[in-house]
Short mmCIF file of C-alpha atoms and ligand atoms in Angstrom, two decimals:
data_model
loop_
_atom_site.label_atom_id
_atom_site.label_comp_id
_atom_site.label_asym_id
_atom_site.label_seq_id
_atom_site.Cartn_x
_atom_site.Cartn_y
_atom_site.Cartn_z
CA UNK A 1 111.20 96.65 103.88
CA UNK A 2 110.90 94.26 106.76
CA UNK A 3 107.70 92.99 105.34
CA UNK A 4 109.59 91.95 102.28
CA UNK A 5 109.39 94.77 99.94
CA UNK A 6 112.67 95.46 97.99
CA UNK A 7 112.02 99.23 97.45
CA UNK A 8 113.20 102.29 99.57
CA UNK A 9 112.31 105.24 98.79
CA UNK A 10 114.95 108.27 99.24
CA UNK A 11 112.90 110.39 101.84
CA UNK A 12 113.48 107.26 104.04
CA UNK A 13 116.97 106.93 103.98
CA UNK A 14 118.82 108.93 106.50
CA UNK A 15 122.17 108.65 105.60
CA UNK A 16 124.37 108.12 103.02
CA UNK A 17 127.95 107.52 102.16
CA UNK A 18 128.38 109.03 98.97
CA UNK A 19 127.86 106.16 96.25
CA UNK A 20 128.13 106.77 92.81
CA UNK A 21 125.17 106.69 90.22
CA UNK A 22 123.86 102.72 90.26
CA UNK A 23 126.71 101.46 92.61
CA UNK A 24 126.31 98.20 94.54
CA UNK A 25 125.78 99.68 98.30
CA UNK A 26 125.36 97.96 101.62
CA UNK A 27 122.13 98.78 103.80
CA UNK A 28 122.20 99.25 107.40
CA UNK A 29 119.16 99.46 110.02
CA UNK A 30 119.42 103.26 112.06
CA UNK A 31 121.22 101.07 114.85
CA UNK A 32 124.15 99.60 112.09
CA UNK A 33 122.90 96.36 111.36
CA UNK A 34 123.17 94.56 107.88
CA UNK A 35 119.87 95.02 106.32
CA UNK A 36 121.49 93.57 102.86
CA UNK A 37 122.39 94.77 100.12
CA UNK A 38 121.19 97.17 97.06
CA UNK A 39 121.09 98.90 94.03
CA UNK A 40 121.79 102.37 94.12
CA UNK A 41 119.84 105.01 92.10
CA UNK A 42 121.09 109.06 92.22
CA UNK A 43 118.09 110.00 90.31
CA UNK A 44 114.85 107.97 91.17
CA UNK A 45 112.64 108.59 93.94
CA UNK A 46 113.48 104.91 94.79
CA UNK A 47 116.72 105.17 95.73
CA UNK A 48 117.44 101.57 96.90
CA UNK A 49 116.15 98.23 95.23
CA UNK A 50 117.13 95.10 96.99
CA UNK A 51 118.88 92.31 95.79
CA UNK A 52 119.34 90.32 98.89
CA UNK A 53 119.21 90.33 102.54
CA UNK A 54 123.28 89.70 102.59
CA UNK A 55 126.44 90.93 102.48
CA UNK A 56 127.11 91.26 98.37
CA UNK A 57 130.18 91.99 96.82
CA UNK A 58 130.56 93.97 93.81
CA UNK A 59 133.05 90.60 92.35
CA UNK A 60 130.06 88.33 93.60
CA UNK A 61 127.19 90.20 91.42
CA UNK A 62 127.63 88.44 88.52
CA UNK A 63 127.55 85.18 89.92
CA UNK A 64 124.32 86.19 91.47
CA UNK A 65 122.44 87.92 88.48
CA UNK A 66 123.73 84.47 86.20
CA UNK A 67 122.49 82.14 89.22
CA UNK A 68 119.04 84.67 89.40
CA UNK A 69 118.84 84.58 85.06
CA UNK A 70 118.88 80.70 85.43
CA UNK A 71 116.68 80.51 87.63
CA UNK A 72 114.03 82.49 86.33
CA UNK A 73 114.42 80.74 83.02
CA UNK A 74 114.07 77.33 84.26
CA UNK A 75 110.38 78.28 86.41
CA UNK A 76 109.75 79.07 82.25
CA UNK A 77 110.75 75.96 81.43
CA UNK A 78 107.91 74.61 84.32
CA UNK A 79 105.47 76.72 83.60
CA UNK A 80 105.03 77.68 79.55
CA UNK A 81 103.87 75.26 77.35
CA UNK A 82 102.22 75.59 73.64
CA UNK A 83 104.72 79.11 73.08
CA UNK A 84 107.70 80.11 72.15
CA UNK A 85 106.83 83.61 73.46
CA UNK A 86 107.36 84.71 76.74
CA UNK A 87 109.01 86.81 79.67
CA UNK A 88 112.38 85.55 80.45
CA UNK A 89 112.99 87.63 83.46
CA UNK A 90 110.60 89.79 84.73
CA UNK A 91 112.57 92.89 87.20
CA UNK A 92 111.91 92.95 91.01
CA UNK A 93 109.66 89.42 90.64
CA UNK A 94 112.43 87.52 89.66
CA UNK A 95 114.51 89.30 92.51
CA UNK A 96 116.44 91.30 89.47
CA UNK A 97 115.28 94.87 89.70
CA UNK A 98 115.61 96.79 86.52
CA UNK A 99 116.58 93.95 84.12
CA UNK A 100 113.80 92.32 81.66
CA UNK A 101 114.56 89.50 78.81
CA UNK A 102 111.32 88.13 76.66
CA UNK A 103 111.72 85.17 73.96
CA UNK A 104 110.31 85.71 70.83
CA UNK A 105 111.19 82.15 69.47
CA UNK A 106 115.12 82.93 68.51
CA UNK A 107 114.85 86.32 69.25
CA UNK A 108 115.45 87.64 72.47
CA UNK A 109 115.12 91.57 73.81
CA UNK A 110 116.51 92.95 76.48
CA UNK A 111 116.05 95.68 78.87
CA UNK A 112 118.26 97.49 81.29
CA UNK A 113 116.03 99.97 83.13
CA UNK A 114 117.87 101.37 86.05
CA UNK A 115 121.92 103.30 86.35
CA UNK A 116 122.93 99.54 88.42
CA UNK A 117 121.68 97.50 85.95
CA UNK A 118 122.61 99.39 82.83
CA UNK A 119 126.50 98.82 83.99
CA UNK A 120 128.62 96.79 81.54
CA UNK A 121 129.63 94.32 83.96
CA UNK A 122 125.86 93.39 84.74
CA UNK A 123 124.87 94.09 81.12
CA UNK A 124 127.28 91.26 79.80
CA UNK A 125 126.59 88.50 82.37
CA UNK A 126 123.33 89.07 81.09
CA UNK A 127 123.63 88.61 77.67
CA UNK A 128 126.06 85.68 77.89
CA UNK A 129 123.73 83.83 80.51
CA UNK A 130 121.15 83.95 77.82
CA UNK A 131 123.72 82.84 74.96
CA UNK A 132 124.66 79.56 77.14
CA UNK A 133 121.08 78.96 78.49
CA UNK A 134 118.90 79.40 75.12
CA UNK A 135 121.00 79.87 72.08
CA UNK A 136 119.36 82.66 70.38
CA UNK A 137 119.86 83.43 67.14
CA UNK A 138 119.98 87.14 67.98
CA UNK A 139 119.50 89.43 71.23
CA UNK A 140 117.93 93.19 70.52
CA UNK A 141 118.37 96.06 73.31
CA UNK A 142 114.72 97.45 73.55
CA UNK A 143 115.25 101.27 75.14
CA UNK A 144 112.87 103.21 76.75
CA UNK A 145 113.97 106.81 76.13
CA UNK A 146 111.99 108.58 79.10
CA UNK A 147 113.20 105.67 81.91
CA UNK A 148 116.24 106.54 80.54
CA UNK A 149 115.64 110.21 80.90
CA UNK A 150 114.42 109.42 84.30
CA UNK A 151 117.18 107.27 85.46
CA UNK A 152 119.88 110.26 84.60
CA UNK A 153 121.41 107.91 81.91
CA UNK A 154 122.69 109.13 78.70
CA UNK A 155 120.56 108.10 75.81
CA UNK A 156 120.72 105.39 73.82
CA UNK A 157 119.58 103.56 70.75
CA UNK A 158 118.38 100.26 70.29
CA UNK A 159 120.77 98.39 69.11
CA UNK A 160 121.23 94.64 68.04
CA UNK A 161 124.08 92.77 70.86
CA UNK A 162 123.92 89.56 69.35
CA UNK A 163 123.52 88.54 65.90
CA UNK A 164 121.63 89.98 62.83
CA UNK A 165 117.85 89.57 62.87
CA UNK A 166 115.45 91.71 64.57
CA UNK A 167 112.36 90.18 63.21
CA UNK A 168 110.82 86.57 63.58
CA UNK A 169 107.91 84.65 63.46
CA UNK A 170 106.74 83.41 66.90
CA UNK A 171 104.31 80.55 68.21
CA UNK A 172 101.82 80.75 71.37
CA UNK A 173 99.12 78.60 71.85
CA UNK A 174 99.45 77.06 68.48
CA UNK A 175 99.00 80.49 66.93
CA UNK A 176 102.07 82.29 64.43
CA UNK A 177 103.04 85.82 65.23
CA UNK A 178 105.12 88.34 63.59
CA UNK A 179 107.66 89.98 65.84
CA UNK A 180 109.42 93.05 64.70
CA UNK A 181 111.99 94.27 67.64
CA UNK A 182 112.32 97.73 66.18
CA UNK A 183 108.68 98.39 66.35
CA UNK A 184 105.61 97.93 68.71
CA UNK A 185 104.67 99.00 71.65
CA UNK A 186 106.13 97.79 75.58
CA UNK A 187 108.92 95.12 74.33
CA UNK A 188 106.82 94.88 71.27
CA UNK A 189 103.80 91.69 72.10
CA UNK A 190 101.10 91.49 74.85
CA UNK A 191 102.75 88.25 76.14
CA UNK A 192 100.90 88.93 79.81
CA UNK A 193 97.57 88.03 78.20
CA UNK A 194 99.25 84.57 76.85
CA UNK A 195 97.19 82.10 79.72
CA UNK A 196 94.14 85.17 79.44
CA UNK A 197 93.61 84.73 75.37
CA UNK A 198 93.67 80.70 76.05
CA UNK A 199 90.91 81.23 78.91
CA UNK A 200 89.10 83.71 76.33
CA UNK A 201 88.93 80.84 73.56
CA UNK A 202 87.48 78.41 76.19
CA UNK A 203 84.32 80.31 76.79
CA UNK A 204 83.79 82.29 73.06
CA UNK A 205 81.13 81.77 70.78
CA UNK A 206 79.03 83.14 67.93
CA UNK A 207 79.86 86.97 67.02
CA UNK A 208 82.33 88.32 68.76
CA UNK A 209 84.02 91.82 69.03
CA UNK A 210 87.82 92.50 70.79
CA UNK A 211 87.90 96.20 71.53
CA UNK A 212 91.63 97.54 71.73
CA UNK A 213 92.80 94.33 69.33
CA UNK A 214 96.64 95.86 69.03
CA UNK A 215 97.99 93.00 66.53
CA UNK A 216 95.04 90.64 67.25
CA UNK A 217 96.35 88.79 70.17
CA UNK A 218 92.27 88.09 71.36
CA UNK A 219 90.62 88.31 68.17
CA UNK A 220 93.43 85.40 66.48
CA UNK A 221 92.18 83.64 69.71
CA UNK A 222 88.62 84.42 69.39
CA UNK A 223 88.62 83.62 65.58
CA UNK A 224 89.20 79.39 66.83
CA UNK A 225 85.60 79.27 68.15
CA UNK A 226 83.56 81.78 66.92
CA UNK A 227 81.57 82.58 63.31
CA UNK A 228 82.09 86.51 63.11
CA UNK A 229 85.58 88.03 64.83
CA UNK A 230 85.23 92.27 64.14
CA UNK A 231 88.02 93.77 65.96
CA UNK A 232 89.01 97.64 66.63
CA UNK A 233 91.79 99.40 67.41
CA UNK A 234 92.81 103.05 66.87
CA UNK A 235 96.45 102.58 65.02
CA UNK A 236 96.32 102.20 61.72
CA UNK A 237 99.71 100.43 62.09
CA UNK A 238 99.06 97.97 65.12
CA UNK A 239 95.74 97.05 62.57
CA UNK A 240 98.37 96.16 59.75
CA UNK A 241 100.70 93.75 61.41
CA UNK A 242 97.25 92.35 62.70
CA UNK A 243 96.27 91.50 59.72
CA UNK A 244 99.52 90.15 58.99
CA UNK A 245 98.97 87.96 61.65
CA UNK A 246 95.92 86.78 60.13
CA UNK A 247 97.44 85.44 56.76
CA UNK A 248 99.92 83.56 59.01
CA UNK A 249 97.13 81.98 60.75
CA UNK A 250 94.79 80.88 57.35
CA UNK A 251 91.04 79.43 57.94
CA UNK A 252 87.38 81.06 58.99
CA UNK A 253 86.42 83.14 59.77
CA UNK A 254 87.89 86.12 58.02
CA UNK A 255 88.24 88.45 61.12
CA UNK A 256 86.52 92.46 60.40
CA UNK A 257 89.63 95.02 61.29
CA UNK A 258 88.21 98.01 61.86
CA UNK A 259 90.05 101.45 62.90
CA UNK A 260 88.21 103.30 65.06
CA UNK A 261 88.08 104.92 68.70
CA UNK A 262 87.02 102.63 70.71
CA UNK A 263 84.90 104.73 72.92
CA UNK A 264 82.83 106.10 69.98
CA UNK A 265 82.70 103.05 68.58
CA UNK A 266 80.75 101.45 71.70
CA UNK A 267 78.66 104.31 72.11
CA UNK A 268 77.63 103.86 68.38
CA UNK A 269 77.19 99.83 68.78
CA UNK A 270 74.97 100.25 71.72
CA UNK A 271 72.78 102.83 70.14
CA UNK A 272 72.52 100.79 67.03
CA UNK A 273 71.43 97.78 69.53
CA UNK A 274 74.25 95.67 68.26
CA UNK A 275 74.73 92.49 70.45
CA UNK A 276 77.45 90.31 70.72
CA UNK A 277 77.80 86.71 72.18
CA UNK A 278 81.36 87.55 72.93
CA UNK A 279 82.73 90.76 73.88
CA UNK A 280 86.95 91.49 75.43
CA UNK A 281 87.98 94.32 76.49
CA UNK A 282 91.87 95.25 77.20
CA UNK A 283 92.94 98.72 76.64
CA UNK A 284 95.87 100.77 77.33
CA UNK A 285 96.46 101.84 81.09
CA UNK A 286 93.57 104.62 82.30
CA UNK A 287 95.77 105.13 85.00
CA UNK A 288 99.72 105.85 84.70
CA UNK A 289 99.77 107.36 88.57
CA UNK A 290 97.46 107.89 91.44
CA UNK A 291 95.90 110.50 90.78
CA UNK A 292 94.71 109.29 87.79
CA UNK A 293 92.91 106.48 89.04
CA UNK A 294 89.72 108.29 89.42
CA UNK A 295 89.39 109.07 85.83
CA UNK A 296 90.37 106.00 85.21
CA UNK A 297 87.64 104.14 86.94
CA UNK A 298 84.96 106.04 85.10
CA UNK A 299 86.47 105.05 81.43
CA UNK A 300 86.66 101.34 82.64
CA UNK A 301 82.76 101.59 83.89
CA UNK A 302 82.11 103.68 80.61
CA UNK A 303 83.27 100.82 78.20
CA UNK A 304 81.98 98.11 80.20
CA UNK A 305 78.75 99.03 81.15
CA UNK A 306 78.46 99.49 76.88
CA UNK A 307 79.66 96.09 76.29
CA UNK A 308 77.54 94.79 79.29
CA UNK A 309 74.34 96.31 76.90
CA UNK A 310 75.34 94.37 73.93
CA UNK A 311 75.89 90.93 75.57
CA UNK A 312 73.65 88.48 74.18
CA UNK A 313 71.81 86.23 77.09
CA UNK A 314 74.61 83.75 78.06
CA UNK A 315 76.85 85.69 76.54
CA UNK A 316 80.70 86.25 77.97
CA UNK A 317 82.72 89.56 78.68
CA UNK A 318 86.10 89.47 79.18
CA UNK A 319 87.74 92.39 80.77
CA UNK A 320 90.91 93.40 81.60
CA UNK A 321 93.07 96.40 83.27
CA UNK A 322 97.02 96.96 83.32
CA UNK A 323 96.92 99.60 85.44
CA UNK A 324 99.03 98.79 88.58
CA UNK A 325 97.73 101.70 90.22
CA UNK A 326 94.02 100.50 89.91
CA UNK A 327 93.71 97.35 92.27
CA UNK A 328 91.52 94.70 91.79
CA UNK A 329 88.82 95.82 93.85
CA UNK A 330 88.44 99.16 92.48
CA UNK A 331 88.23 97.37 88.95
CA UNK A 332 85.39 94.41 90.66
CA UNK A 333 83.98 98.12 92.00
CA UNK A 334 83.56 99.78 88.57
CA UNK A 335 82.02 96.63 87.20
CA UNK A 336 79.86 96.09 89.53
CA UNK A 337 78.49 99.79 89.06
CA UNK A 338 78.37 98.79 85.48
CA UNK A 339 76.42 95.92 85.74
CA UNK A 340 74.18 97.97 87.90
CA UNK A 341 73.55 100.72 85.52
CA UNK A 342 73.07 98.26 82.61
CA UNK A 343 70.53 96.46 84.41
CA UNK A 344 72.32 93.04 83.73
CA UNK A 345 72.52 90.10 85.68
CA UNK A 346 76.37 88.86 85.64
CA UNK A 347 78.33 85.78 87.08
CA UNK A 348 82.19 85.79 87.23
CA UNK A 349 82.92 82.61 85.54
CA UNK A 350 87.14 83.22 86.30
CA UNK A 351 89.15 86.37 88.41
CA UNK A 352 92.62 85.91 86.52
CA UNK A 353 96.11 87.79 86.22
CA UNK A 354 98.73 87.84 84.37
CA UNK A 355 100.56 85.07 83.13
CA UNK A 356 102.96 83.13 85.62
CA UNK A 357 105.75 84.01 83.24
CA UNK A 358 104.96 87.70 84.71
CA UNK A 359 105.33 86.41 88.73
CA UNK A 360 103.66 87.89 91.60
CA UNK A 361 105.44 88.46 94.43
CA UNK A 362 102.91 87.87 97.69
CA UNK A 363 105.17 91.00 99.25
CA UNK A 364 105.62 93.30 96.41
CA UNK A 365 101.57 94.11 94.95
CA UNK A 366 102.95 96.41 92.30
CA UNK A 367 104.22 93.10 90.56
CA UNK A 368 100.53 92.09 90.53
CA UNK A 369 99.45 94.94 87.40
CA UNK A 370 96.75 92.99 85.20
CA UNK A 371 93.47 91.87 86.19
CA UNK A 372 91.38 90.05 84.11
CA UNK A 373 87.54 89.14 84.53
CA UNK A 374 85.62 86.40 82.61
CA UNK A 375 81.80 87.35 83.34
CA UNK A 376 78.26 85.96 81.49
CA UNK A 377 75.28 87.91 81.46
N1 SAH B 1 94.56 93.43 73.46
C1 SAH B 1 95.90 93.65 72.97
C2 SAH B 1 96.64 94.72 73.74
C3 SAH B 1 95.96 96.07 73.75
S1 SAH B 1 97.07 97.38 74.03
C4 SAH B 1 96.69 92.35 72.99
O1 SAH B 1 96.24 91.37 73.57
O2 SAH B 1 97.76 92.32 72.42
C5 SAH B 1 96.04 98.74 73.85
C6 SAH B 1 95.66 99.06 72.41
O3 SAH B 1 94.67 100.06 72.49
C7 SAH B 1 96.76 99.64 71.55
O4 SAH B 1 96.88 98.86 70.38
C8 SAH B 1 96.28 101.05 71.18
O5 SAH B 1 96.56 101.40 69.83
C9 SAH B 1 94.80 100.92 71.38
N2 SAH B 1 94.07 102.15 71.74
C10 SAH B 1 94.42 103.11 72.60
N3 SAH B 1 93.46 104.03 72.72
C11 SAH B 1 92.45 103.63 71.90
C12 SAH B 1 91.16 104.15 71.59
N4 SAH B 1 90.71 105.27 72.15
N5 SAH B 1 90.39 103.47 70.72
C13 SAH B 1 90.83 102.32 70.15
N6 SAH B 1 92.03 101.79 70.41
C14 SAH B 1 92.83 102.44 71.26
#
């Protein structure tokens, strides 16, 4: 905590006065001194998140959660350019710990992940900070039932707290989107990959494959500069609002959506001596805890030693994990091993993250989560 990290964990805390689930307490050093102030949890192993090294009212949160909204929109306003998709406020990075907005063009979502945040008072100086900052023309609750679970709330439905419409078509990097609130994965869009997919057009070329496409967020990318875009995924669902996306986007190449497992469809590619000038890889998180990071490494150095095989001379990989719990040098580690075992020469043409609309806080690494490599064989 002294180095800056908001999080303590309840095994630390060695005394407490009694506060009720998600109520505003003060902390105190073991000698009495103001530490600041926190959200409470009765449930998580995290009992307090901190919102600021003072003294905090509970009549002075909502000034300070409006003031914190602002703020985090306008480093948006800065930062995004070419979209009108992407993270609003992004939890403990925007020094708001269990409360995430994203913009889909007029539609907004919302999330309210922990007991303090899911309080009406905080709830509705949300919403009505984004009603007076953006105008949207609706705002959708997003839930996550087993946070929920987690958190000892009661459950809850999605549910619409502003407006009608809970589908929309967005725009990032000149590219059109559907966006359905009520379906979809996470809050629904990749929008961390935003600056990655714009990185991925620079260097594509010729045939290219994105392995773990979801609704086409590389391959719509891909499509700008190469001749042949085949991209896999194994939901037959994700693949249909993919190729929604494509009709929104009309011109060549017509992009190949296949459903298939992506493992067995590598393993088949490299046996068939398939090659590729331009190869991504971004699939779902290996690792959801520790102790799955082990397992997780070997299915990232799995797929990418296979796409490493199929690379054309000059051609370019990119790679990505989400896995918070896998850090960037175990993931530079399993490539490495890859590129060992595949007896390919590689150069790392760009190390990359996610986009600044998804900060990283210097003292807080598990807001650092994707990793993204750019390599040429
Ligand atoms: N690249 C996407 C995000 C990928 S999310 C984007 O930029 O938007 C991970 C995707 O992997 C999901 O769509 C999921 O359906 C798919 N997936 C998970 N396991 C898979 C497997 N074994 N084979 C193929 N696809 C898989």
């Amino acid at each position: 905590m002294r180095q800056g990290h908001p999080w303590v964990y309840r095994s630390d805390v060695l005394h407490l006065d009694d506060p009720g689930p998600g109520s505003l307490v003060s902390v105190g050093d073991e000698r009495g001194n103001l530490v600041g102030t926190a959200f409470y949890s009765s449930s998580s192993q995290i009992a307090l998140r901190m919102i600021s090294t003072r003294a905090v009212s509970p009549e002075q949160l909502s000034e300070l959660v409006r003031d914190r909204v602002r703020r985090a929109i306008a480093i948006r306003q800065s930062f995004v350019h070419d979209s009108n998709a992407f993270r609003l406020v992004f939890s403990e990075a925007d020094q708001l710990p269990g409360i995430i907005a994203d913009r889909y063009n007029d539609l907004l979502t919302v999330q309210f992940l922990t007991q303090a945040t899911d309080q009406p008072a905080v709830r509705q100086t949300l919403v009505d900070t984004l009603l007076t900052e953006i105008h949207p023309a609706s705002i959708v609750e997003r839930v996550d039932h087993r946070i929920r679970e987690l958190e000892d709330l009661p459950p809850r439905e999605m549910q619409v707290l502003h407006g009608e419409r809970t589908s929309t078509i967005f725009t990032m990097n000149g590219i059109r989107f559907q966006y359905a609130a009520y379906a979809g994965q996470k809050t629904g869009a990749f929008l961390d990959q935003r600056e990655n997919y714009k990185a991925a057009a620079k260097y594509a070329s010729g045939e290219a494959l994105d392995v773990f496409t979801y609704h086409g967020g590389f391959a719509l990318h891909l499509a700008k500069k190469c001749v042949r875009v085949t991209a896999v995924d194994s939901s037959r669902s994700a693949l249909e609002t993919a190729e929604a996306n494509e009709k929104l986007n009309p011109g060549a190449p017509e992009i190949e959506w296949m459903e298939a497992n992506a493992f067995d469809l590598l393993k088949d590619y490299a046996a068939a001596t398939r090659q590729f000038d331009t190869i991504v890889l971004d699939p779902p998180a290996f690792a959801k805890s520790k102790k799955e990071v082990p397992g997780a490494l070997r299915g990232y150095k799995e797929i990418n030693l296979r796409a490493m095989r199929m690379l054309r001379p000059g051609g370019i990989l990119i790679t990505c994990t989400c896995s918070h719990h896998v850090s960037e040098e175990e993931f530079v580690n399993a490539l490495r091993s890859a590129a060992a075992d595949s007896r390919r020469t590689l150069r790392i043409l760009e190390k990359r993250g996610q986009a600044q609309d998804h900060p990283v806080l210097l003292t807080v690494p598990e807001t650092s989560y994707l990793k993204c490599l750019i390599l040429q064989a």
